[in-house]
Tab-separated table of C-alpha atoms and ligand atoms in Angstrom:
chain	number	residue	atom	x	y	z
A	24	MET	CA	1.920	14.918	-4.103
A	25	TYR	CA	4.601	13.010	-2.297
A	26	GLY	CA	8.017	13.054	-3.959
A	27	LEU	CA	7.815	9.296	-4.444
A	28	VAL	CA	5.423	10.068	-7.317
A	29	HIS	CA	7.994	12.407	-8.900
A	30	ARG	CA	10.684	9.777	-8.521
A	31	ALA	CA	8.435	7.334	-10.373
A	32	ILE	CA	8.026	9.883	-13.212
A	33	HIS	CA	11.817	10.197	-13.275
A	34	ASP	CA	12.107	6.412	-13.513
A	35	LEU	CA	9.577	6.277	-16.366
A	36	ALA	CA	11.391	9.048	-18.297
A	37	VAL	CA	14.793	7.399	-17.923
A	38	LYS	CA	13.421	3.985	-18.907
A	39	THR	CA	11.341	5.095	-21.912
A	40	ALA	CA	13.913	7.724	-23.007
A	41	ASP	CA	17.154	8.714	-21.245
A	42	PRO	CA	18.596	10.870	-18.444
A	43	ALA	CA	18.949	13.906	-20.750
A	44	THR	CA	15.204	13.763	-21.437
A	45	TRP	CA	14.517	13.853	-17.690
A	46	LEU	CA	16.663	16.979	-17.345
A	47	ARG	CA	14.670	18.632	-20.154
A	48	ILE	CA	11.401	17.601	-18.458
A	49	LYS	CA	12.487	19.209	-15.188
A	50	SER	CA	13.650	22.334	-16.936
A	51	ARG	CA	10.465	22.601	-19.039
A	52	ALA	CA	8.460	22.224	-15.817
A	53	GLY	CA	10.468	25.113	-14.337
A	54	LEU	CA	11.745	23.007	-11.449
A	55	GLU	CA	15.115	23.559	-9.837
A	56	GLU	CA	15.508	20.599	-7.461
A	57	ASP	CA	18.232	18.080	-8.263
A	58	VAL	CA	16.313	15.261	-6.595
A	59	PHE	CA	12.845	14.821	-5.178
A	60	LEU	CA	12.529	13.467	-1.642
A	61	SER	CA	10.148	10.489	-1.504
A	62	MET	CA	8.636	11.411	1.828
A	63	LYS	CA	8.227	15.139	1.220
A	64	ALA	CA	4.790	16.398	0.148
A	65	TYR	CA	5.141	18.754	-2.848
A	66	PRO	CA	2.418	21.040	-4.226
A	67	ASP	CA	0.152	19.377	-6.808
A	68	GLU	CA	1.195	22.130	-9.248
A	69	THR	CA	4.697	20.624	-9.221
A	70	THR	CA	3.356	17.150	-10.030
A	71	LEU	CA	1.109	18.467	-12.801
A	72	ALA	CA	3.949	20.554	-14.275
A	73	LEU	CA	6.104	17.412	-14.433
A	74	VAL	CA	3.316	15.417	-16.093
A	75	GLY	CA	2.731	18.125	-18.722
A	76	ALA	CA	6.432	18.535	-19.415
A	77	ALA	CA	6.949	14.766	-19.616
A	78	ALA	CA	4.135	14.442	-22.156
A	79	SER	CA	5.726	17.152	-24.332
A	80	GLU	CA	9.256	15.790	-24.104
A	81	LEU	CA	8.154	12.193	-24.697
A	82	GLY	CA	6.032	13.308	-27.636
A	83	THR	CA	2.676	12.136	-26.332
A	84	SER	CA	-0.562	13.573	-24.935
A	85	VAL	CA	-1.095	14.243	-21.243
A	86	GLU	CA	-3.837	11.556	-21.233
A	87	ALA	CA	-1.586	8.919	-22.826
A	88	LEU	CA	1.281	9.849	-20.510
A	89	LEU	CA	-0.995	9.519	-17.462
A	90	GLU	CA	-2.144	6.057	-18.592
A	91	GLN	CA	1.431	4.968	-19.114
A	92	PHE	CA	2.421	6.469	-15.773
A	93	GLY	CA	-0.420	4.713	-13.927
A	94	GLU	CA	0.804	1.374	-15.193
A	95	HIS	CA	4.367	2.283	-14.290
A	96	TRP	CA	3.366	3.468	-10.809
A	97	VAL	CA	2.130	0.013	-9.810
A	98	ALA	CA	5.356	-1.635	-10.997
A	99	TYR	CA	7.480	1.108	-9.442
A	100	ALA	CA	5.738	0.990	-6.055
A	101	SER	CA	5.948	-2.792	-5.941
A	102	GLU	CA	9.694	-2.592	-6.629
A	103	HIS	CA	10.371	0.197	-4.122
A	104	GLY	CA	9.118	-1.079	-0.813
A	105	TYR	CA	5.395	-1.537	-1.375
A	106	ARG	CA	5.162	-5.061	-2.803
A	107	ASP	CA	3.459	-6.505	0.295
A	108	LEU	CA	0.981	-3.639	0.321
A	109	LEU	CA	0.105	-4.319	-3.319
A	110	GLN	CA	0.013	-8.087	-3.162
A	111	ALA	CA	-2.025	-9.276	-0.245
A	112	ARG	CA	-1.333	-12.982	-0.568
A	113	GLY	CA	-3.795	-15.041	-2.526
A	114	GLU	CA	-6.152	-12.174	-3.198
A	115	SER	CA	-7.848	-11.773	-6.584
A	116	LEU	CA	-7.597	-8.581	-8.636
A	117	PHE	CA	-11.226	-7.665	-7.908
A	118	ALA	CA	-10.842	-8.346	-4.181
A	119	PHE	CA	-7.804	-6.081	-4.136
A	120	ILE	CA	-9.534	-3.249	-6.024
A	121	ALA	CA	-12.429	-3.480	-3.576
A	122	ARG	CA	-9.989	-2.844	-0.729
A	123	LEU	CA	-8.098	0.142	-2.215
A	124	ASP	CA	-9.610	2.467	0.405
A	125	ASP	CA	-8.250	0.180	3.161
A	126	MET	CA	-4.833	0.312	1.520
A	127	HIS	CA	-4.958	4.124	1.505
A	128	ALA	CA	-6.217	4.223	5.102
A	129	ARG	CA	-3.176	2.215	6.189
A	130	LEU	CA	-0.824	4.438	4.183
A	131	SER	CA	-2.423	7.592	5.614
A	132	LEU	CA	-1.512	6.489	9.142
A	133	ILE	CA	2.153	6.500	8.151
A	134	PHE	CA	2.098	9.404	5.675
A	135	PRO	CA	-0.283	11.999	7.119
A	136	LYS	CA	0.018	14.379	4.165
A	137	LEU	CA	-1.330	11.750	1.762
A	138	ARG	CA	-4.544	12.951	0.075
A	139	PRO	CA	-5.772	9.676	-1.367
A	140	PRO	CA	-8.720	9.298	-3.728
A	141	SER	CA	-11.589	6.979	-2.821
A	142	PHE	CA	-12.629	3.909	-4.794
A	143	ARG	CA	-15.979	2.144	-4.441
A	144	THR	CA	-16.845	-1.003	-6.324
A	145	GLU	CA	-20.159	-2.350	-7.500
A	146	SER	CA	-20.252	-5.948	-8.629
A	147	ILE	CA	-22.050	-6.488	-11.927
A	148	ASP	CA	-21.131	-10.147	-12.505
A	149	ASP	CA	-18.135	-12.447	-11.914
A	150	GLN	CA	-16.246	-10.788	-14.766
A	151	THR	CA	-17.368	-7.178	-14.429
A	152	MET	CA	-17.382	-4.382	-11.889
A	153	ARG	CA	-18.305	-0.727	-11.882
A	154	LEU	CA	-15.552	1.283	-10.204
A	155	HIS	CA	-16.401	4.664	-8.694
A	156	TYR	CA	-13.402	6.969	-8.410
A	157	VAL	CA	-13.755	10.039	-6.201
A	158	SER	CA	-10.805	12.411	-6.064
A	159	GLU	CA	-10.134	15.935	-4.947
A	160	ARG	CA	-7.846	16.161	-7.995
A	161	ALA	CA	-9.347	16.694	-11.453
A	162	GLY	CA	-8.114	15.242	-14.726
A	163	LEU	CA	-6.541	12.047	-13.406
A	164	ALA	CA	-9.026	9.478	-14.787
A	165	PRO	CA	-6.451	8.297	-17.387
A	166	PHE	CA	-4.029	7.720	-14.491
A	167	VAL	CA	-6.596	5.351	-12.951
A	168	VAL	CA	-6.986	3.466	-16.253
A	169	GLY	CA	-3.234	2.840	-16.146
A	170	LEU	CA	-3.309	1.894	-12.456
A	171	ILE	CA	-5.906	-0.815	-13.111
A	172	ARG	CA	-3.924	-2.146	-16.094
A	173	GLY	CA	-0.816	-2.177	-13.900
A	174	LEU	CA	-2.655	-4.130	-11.211
A	175	GLY	CA	-3.827	-6.544	-13.915
A	176	LYS	CA	-0.193	-7.255	-14.798
A	177	LEU	CA	0.789	-7.591	-11.143
A	178	PHE	CA	-2.036	-10.066	-10.526
A	179	ARG	CA	-1.466	-11.766	-13.908
A	180	THR	CA	-5.068	-11.141	-14.853
A	181	HIS	CA	-6.222	-9.969	-18.305
A	182	VAL	CA	-8.274	-6.888	-17.629
A	183	GLU	CA	-10.054	-4.245	-19.702
A	184	VAL	CA	-10.867	-0.787	-18.345
A	185	GLN	CA	-13.319	1.607	-19.865
A	186	LEU	CA	-14.074	5.126	-18.616
A	187	ASP	CA	-17.866	4.972	-18.637
A	188	ARG	CA	-18.906	8.252	-16.978
A	189	LYS	CA	-16.700	11.307	-16.838
A	190	ARG	CA	-16.701	13.924	-14.154
A	191	GLU	CA	-15.887	16.482	-16.879
A	192	ASP	CA	-19.227	15.562	-18.531
A	193	GLY	CA	-21.115	16.621	-15.416
A	194	PHE	CA	-21.275	13.335	-13.501
A	195	ALA	CA	-20.572	13.527	-9.753
A	196	HIS	CA	-17.357	11.542	-10.225
A	197	ASP	CA	-15.645	9.273	-12.758
A	198	GLU	CA	-16.931	5.714	-13.186
A	199	PHE	CA	-15.121	2.859	-14.913
A	200	LEU	CA	-16.238	-0.535	-16.126
A	201	VAL	CA	-13.585	-3.112	-15.325
A	202	THR	CA	-13.794	-6.488	-17.064
A	203	ILE	CA	-11.749	-9.622	-16.593
A	204	LYS	CA	-11.173	-11.483	-19.862
B	6	1DX	F1	-5.292	1.117	-8.110
B	6	1DX	O1	-5.295	11.679	-6.316
B	6	1DX	C1	-3.182	0.767	-7.185
B	6	1DX	O2	0.690	12.467	-2.223
B	6	1DX	C2	-4.278	1.582	-7.423
B	6	1DX	O3	-6.977	11.105	-7.595
B	6	1DX	C3	-4.319	2.886	-6.934
B	6	1DX	O4	-1.499	12.729	-1.963
B	6	1DX	C4	-2.136	1.264	-6.448
B	6	1DX	F2	6.628	7.662	1.274
B	6	1DX	C5	4.731	6.116	0.257
B	6	1DX	C6	4.676	7.458	0.050
B	6	1DX	C7	5.682	8.347	0.717
B	6	1DX	C8	3.888	5.239	-0.398
B	6	1DX	F3	5.096	9.113	1.586
B	6	1DX	C9	2.853	7.111	-1.475
B	6	1DX	F4	6.266	9.118	-0.127
B	6	1DX	C10	0.764	5.184	-2.311
B	6	1DX	C11	2.573	3.619	-2.487
B	6	1DX	C12	-0.038	4.321	-3.056
B	6	1DX	C13	1.772	2.775	-3.230
B	6	1DX	C14	-2.183	9.005	-3.792
B	6	1DX	C15	0.154	8.903	-4.266
B	6	1DX	C16	-1.996	10.246	-3.163
B	6	1DX	C17	0.358	10.120	-3.634
B	6	1DX	C18	-3.916	9.420	-7.145
B	6	1DX	C19	-3.145	8.387	-7.882
B	6	1DX	C20	-4.965	10.008	-8.030
B	6	1DX	C21	-3.263	4.777	-5.714
B	6	1DX	C22	-1.944	7.990	-7.074
B	6	1DX	C23	-2.453	5.696	-6.625
B	6	1DX	C24	-0.376	2.217	-4.346
B	6	1DX	C25	-1.260	7.035	-4.979
B	6	1DX	O5	-1.137	3.043	-5.249
B	6	1DX	C26	-5.797	10.999	-7.245
B	6	1DX	C27	-0.502	12.080	-2.375
B	6	1DX	C28	2.928	5.734	-1.265
B	6	1DX	C29	2.074	4.821	-2.008
B	6	1DX	C30	0.460	3.110	-3.516
B	6	1DX	C31	-1.087	8.353	-4.326
B	6	1DX	C32	-0.719	10.784	-3.077
B	6	1DX	C33	-3.251	3.369	-6.208
B	6	1DX	C34	-2.170	2.531	-5.960
B	6	1DX	N1	-2.295	7.057	-6.023
B	6	1DX	C35	3.726	7.980	-0.803
């Protein structure tokens, strides 16, 4: 994944722990680079090694770390040049989620090595949607839970996310139920 993702993990580690913890995360992940370049595409193995090492060093599970990181990613991106992208003026949380593929299409024009997931929404009622998440990467459903919670904060909307159908249970892809409270 793009180095921007690794920089956001760095930011999370320094904010929830300290710089020494980040150095241990990098070393545990077997990575040598001093800094990650935002606009360089790194192998997914590098990203996953960082996530695993961060979970160990921060004393949590990979799933919990991914949830936390998803929430942090939204805040981080909105503070590092992507606020306008994440906050189309006047839009509701559900309207924004329904347009995530458009957001990724725009980003892909600028960053050709982006391999974005796809999100499809199904309206159930005014308060509830079913969110279909299709990714070439496995194991990142908890990341999406955090992303939706992060968007909820950004849009100042109380939201609950529930992983309803798991790809690892044999479904074609992960499906979430997203509810506005
Ligand atoms: F709900 O792959 C809210 O590298 C959401 O299944 C979901 O393939 C917000 F400059 C610039 C750059 C850089 C900007 F090139 C990324 F470096 C992207 C900024 C998205 C803001 C996807 C990151 C693919 C890297 C993927 C989960 C799970 C999408 C991560 C979250 C807003 C982003 O993001 C999966 C890659 C950006 C950039 C946003 C993503 C890659 C998301 C969201 N994705 C790089």
